[in-house]
JSON list of C-alpha atoms in Angstrom, two decimals:
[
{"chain": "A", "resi": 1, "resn": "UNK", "atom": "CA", "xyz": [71.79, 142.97, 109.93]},
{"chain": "A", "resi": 2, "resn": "UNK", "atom": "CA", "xyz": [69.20, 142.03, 107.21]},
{"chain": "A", "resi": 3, "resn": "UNK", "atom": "CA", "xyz": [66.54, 139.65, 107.48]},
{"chain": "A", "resi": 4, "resn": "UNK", "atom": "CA", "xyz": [64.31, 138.60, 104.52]},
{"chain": "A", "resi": 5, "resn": "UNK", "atom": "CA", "xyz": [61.59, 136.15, 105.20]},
{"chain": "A", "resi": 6, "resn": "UNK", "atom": "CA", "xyz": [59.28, 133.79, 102.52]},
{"chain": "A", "resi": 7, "resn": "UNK", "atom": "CA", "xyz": [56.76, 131.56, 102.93]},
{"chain": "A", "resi": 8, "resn": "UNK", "atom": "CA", "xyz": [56.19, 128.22, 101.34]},
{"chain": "A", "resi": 9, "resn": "UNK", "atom": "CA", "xyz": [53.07, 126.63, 102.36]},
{"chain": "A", "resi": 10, "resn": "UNK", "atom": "CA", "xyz": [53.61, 125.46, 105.74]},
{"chain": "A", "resi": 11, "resn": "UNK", "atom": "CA", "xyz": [57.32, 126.40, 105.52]},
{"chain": "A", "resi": 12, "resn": "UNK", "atom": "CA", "xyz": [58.72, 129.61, 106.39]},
{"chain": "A", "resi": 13, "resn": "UNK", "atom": "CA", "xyz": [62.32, 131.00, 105.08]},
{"chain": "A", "resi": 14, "resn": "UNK", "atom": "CA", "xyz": [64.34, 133.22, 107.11]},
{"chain": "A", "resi": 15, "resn": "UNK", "atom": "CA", "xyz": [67.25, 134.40, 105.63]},
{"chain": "A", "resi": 16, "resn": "UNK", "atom": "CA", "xyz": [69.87, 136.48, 107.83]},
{"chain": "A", "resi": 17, "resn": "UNK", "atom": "CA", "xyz": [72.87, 138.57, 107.06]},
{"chain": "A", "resi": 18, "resn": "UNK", "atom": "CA", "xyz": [75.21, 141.07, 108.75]},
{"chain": "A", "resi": 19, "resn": "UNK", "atom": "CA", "xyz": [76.33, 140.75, 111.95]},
{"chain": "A", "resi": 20, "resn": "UNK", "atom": "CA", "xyz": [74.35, 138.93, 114.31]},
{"chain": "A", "resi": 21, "resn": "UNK", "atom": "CA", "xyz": [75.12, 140.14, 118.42]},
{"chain": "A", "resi": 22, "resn": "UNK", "atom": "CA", "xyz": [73.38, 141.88, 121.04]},
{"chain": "A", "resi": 23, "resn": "UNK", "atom": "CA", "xyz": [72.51, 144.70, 118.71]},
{"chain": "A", "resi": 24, "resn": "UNK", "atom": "CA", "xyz": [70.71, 143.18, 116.30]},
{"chain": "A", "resi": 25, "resn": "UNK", "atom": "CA", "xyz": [69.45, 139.36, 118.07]},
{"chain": "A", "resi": 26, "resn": "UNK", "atom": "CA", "xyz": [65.82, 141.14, 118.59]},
{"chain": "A", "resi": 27, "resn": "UNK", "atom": "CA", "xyz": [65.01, 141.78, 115.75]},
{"chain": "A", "resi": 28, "resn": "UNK", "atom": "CA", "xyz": [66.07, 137.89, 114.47]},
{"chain": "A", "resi": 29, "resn": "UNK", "atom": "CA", "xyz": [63.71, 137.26, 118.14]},
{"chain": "A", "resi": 30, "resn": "UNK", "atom": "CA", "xyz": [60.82, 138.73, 116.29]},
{"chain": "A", "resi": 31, "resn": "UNK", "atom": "CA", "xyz": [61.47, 137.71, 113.00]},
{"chain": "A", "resi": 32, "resn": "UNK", "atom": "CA", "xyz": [61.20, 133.36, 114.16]},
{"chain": "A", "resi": 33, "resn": "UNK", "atom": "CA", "xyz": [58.48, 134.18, 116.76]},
{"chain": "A", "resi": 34, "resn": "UNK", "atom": "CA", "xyz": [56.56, 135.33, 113.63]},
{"chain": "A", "resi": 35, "resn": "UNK", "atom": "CA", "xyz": [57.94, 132.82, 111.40]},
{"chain": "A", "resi": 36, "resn": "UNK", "atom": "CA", "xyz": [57.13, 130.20, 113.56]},
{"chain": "A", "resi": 37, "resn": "UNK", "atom": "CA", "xyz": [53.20, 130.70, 113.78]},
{"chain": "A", "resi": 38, "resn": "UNK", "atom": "CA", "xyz": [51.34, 128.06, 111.99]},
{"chain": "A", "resi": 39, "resn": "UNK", "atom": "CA", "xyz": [54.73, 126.88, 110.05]},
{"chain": "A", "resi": 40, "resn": "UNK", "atom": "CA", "xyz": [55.66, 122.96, 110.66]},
{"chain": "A", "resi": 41, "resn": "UNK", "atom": "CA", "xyz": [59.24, 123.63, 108.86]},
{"chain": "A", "resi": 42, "resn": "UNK", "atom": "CA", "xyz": [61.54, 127.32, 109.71]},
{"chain": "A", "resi": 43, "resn": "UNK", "atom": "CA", "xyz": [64.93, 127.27, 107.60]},
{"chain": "A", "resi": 44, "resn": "UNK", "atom": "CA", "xyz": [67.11, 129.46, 108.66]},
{"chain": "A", "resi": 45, "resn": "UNK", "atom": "CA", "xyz": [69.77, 130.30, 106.44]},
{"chain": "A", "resi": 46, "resn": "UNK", "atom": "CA", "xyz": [73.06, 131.90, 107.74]},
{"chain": "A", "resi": 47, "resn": "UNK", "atom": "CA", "xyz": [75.28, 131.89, 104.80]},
{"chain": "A", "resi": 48, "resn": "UNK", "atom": "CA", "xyz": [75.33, 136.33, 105.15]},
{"chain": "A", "resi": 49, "resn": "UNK", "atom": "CA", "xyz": [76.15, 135.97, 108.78]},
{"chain": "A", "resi": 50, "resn": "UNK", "atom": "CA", "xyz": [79.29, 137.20, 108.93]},
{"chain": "A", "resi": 51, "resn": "UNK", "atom": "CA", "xyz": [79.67, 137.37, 113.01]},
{"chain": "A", "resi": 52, "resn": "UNK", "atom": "CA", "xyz": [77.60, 135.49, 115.58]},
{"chain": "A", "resi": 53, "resn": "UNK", "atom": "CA", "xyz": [77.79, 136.18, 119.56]},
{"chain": "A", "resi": 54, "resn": "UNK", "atom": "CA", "xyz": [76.31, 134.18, 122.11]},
{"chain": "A", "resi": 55, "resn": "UNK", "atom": "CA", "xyz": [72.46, 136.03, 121.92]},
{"chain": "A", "resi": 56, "resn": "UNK", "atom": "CA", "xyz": [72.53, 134.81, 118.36]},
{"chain": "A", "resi": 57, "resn": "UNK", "atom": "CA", "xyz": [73.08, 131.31, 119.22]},
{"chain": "A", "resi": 58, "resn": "UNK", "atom": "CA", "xyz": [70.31, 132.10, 121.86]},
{"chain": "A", "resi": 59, "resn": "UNK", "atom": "CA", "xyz": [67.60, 132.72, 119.32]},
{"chain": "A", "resi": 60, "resn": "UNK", "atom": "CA", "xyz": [68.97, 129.56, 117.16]},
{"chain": "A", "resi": 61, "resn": "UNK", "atom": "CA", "xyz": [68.57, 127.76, 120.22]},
{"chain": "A", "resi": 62, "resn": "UNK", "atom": "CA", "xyz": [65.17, 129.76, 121.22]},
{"chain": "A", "resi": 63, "resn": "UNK", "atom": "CA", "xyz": [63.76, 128.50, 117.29]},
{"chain": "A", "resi": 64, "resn": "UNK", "atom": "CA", "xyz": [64.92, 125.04, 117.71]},
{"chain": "A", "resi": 65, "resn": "UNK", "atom": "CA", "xyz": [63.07, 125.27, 120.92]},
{"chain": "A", "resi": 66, "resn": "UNK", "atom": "CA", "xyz": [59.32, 127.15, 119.76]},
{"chain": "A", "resi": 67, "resn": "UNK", "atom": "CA", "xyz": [59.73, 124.42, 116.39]},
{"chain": "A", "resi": 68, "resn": "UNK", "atom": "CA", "xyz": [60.31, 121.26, 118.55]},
{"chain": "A", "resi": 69, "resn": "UNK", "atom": "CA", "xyz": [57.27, 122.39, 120.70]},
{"chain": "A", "resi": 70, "resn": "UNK", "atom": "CA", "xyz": [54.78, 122.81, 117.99]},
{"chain": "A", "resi": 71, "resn": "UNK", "atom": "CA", "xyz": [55.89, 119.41, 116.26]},
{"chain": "A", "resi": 72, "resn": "UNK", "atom": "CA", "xyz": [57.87, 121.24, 113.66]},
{"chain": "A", "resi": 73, "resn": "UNK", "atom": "CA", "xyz": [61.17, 121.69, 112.51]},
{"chain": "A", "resi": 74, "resn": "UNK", "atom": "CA", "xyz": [64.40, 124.04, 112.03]},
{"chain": "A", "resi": 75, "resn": "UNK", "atom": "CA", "xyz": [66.38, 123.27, 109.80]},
{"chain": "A", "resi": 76, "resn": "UNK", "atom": "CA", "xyz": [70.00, 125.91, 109.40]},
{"chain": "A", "resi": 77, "resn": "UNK", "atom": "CA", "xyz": [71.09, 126.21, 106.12]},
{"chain": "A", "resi": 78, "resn": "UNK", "atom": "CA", "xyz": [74.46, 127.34, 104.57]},
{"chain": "A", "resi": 79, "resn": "UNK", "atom": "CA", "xyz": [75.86, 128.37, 107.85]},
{"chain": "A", "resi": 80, "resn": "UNK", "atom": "CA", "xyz": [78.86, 130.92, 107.12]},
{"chain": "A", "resi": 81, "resn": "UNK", "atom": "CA", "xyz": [82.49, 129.00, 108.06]},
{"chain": "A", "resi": 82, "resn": "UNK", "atom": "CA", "xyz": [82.05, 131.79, 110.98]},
{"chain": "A", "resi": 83, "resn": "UNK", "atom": "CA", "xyz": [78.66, 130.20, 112.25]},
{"chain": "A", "resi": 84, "resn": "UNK", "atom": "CA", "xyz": [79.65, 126.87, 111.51]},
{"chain": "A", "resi": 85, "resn": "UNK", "atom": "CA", "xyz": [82.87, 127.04, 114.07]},
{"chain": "A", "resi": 86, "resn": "UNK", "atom": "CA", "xyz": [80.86, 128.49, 116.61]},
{"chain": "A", "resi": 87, "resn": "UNK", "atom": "CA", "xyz": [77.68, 126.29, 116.50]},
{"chain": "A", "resi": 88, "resn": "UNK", "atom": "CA", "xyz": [80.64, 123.24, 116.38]},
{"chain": "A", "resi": 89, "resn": "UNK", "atom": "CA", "xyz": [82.48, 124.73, 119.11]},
{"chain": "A", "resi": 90, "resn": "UNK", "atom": "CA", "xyz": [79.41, 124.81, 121.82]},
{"chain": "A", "resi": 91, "resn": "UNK", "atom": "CA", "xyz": [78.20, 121.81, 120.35]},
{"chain": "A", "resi": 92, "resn": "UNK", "atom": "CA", "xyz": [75.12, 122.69, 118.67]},
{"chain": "A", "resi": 93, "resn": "UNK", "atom": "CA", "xyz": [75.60, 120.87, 115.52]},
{"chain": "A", "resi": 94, "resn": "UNK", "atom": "CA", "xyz": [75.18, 117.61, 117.32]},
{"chain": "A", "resi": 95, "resn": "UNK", "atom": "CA", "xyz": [71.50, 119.33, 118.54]},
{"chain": "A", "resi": 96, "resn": "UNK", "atom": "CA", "xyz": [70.84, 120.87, 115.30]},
{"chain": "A", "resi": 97, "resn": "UNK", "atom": "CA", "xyz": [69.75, 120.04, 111.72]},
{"chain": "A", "resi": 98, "resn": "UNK", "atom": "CA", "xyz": [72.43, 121.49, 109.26]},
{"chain": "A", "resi": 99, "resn": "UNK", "atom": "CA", "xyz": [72.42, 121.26, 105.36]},
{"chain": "A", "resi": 100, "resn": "UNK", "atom": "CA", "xyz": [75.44, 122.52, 103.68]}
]
């Protein structure tokens, strides 16, 4: 898995691709517990994800979670069709923000 991050301002980019699973979900930990300090907006884009297991929905969930807390927001971008049937099939997309 590759992760590229950029910043904006106040708005951090974090761009993922690869396979995202058990193996590689700490390092995508690290990467939006860094982004997330003293950002008000995270987008994560997943359009190079090109697998997804449960801990990777965990840290989606986990940055939802740190962004809601400090009054900011995530935002996923360009989900793959492979993270977009996963994030619809456990429901997520009715919690989560999601530009196409």
């Amino acid at each position: 898995m590759e992760i590229t991050t950029k910043q904006h301002g106040a708005i951090i980019d974090i761009m993922v691709s690869g396979r995202l699973d058990t193996n590689t979900a700490p390092q995508l930990e690290t990467a939006i517990r860094e982004g997330a300090k003293d950002n008000k907006a995270m987008n994560l884009d997943l359009s190079g994800v090109e697998y997804m297991s449960s801990t990777g929905l965990r840290d989606i969930l986990l940055a939802h979670k740190i962004m809601v807390s400090n009054n900011g927001k995530l935002i996923i971008k360009n989900p793959s069709a492979f993270c977009m049937q996963v994030l619809e099939a456990t429901n997520m997309d009715k919690l989560l923000t999601i530009e196409r």
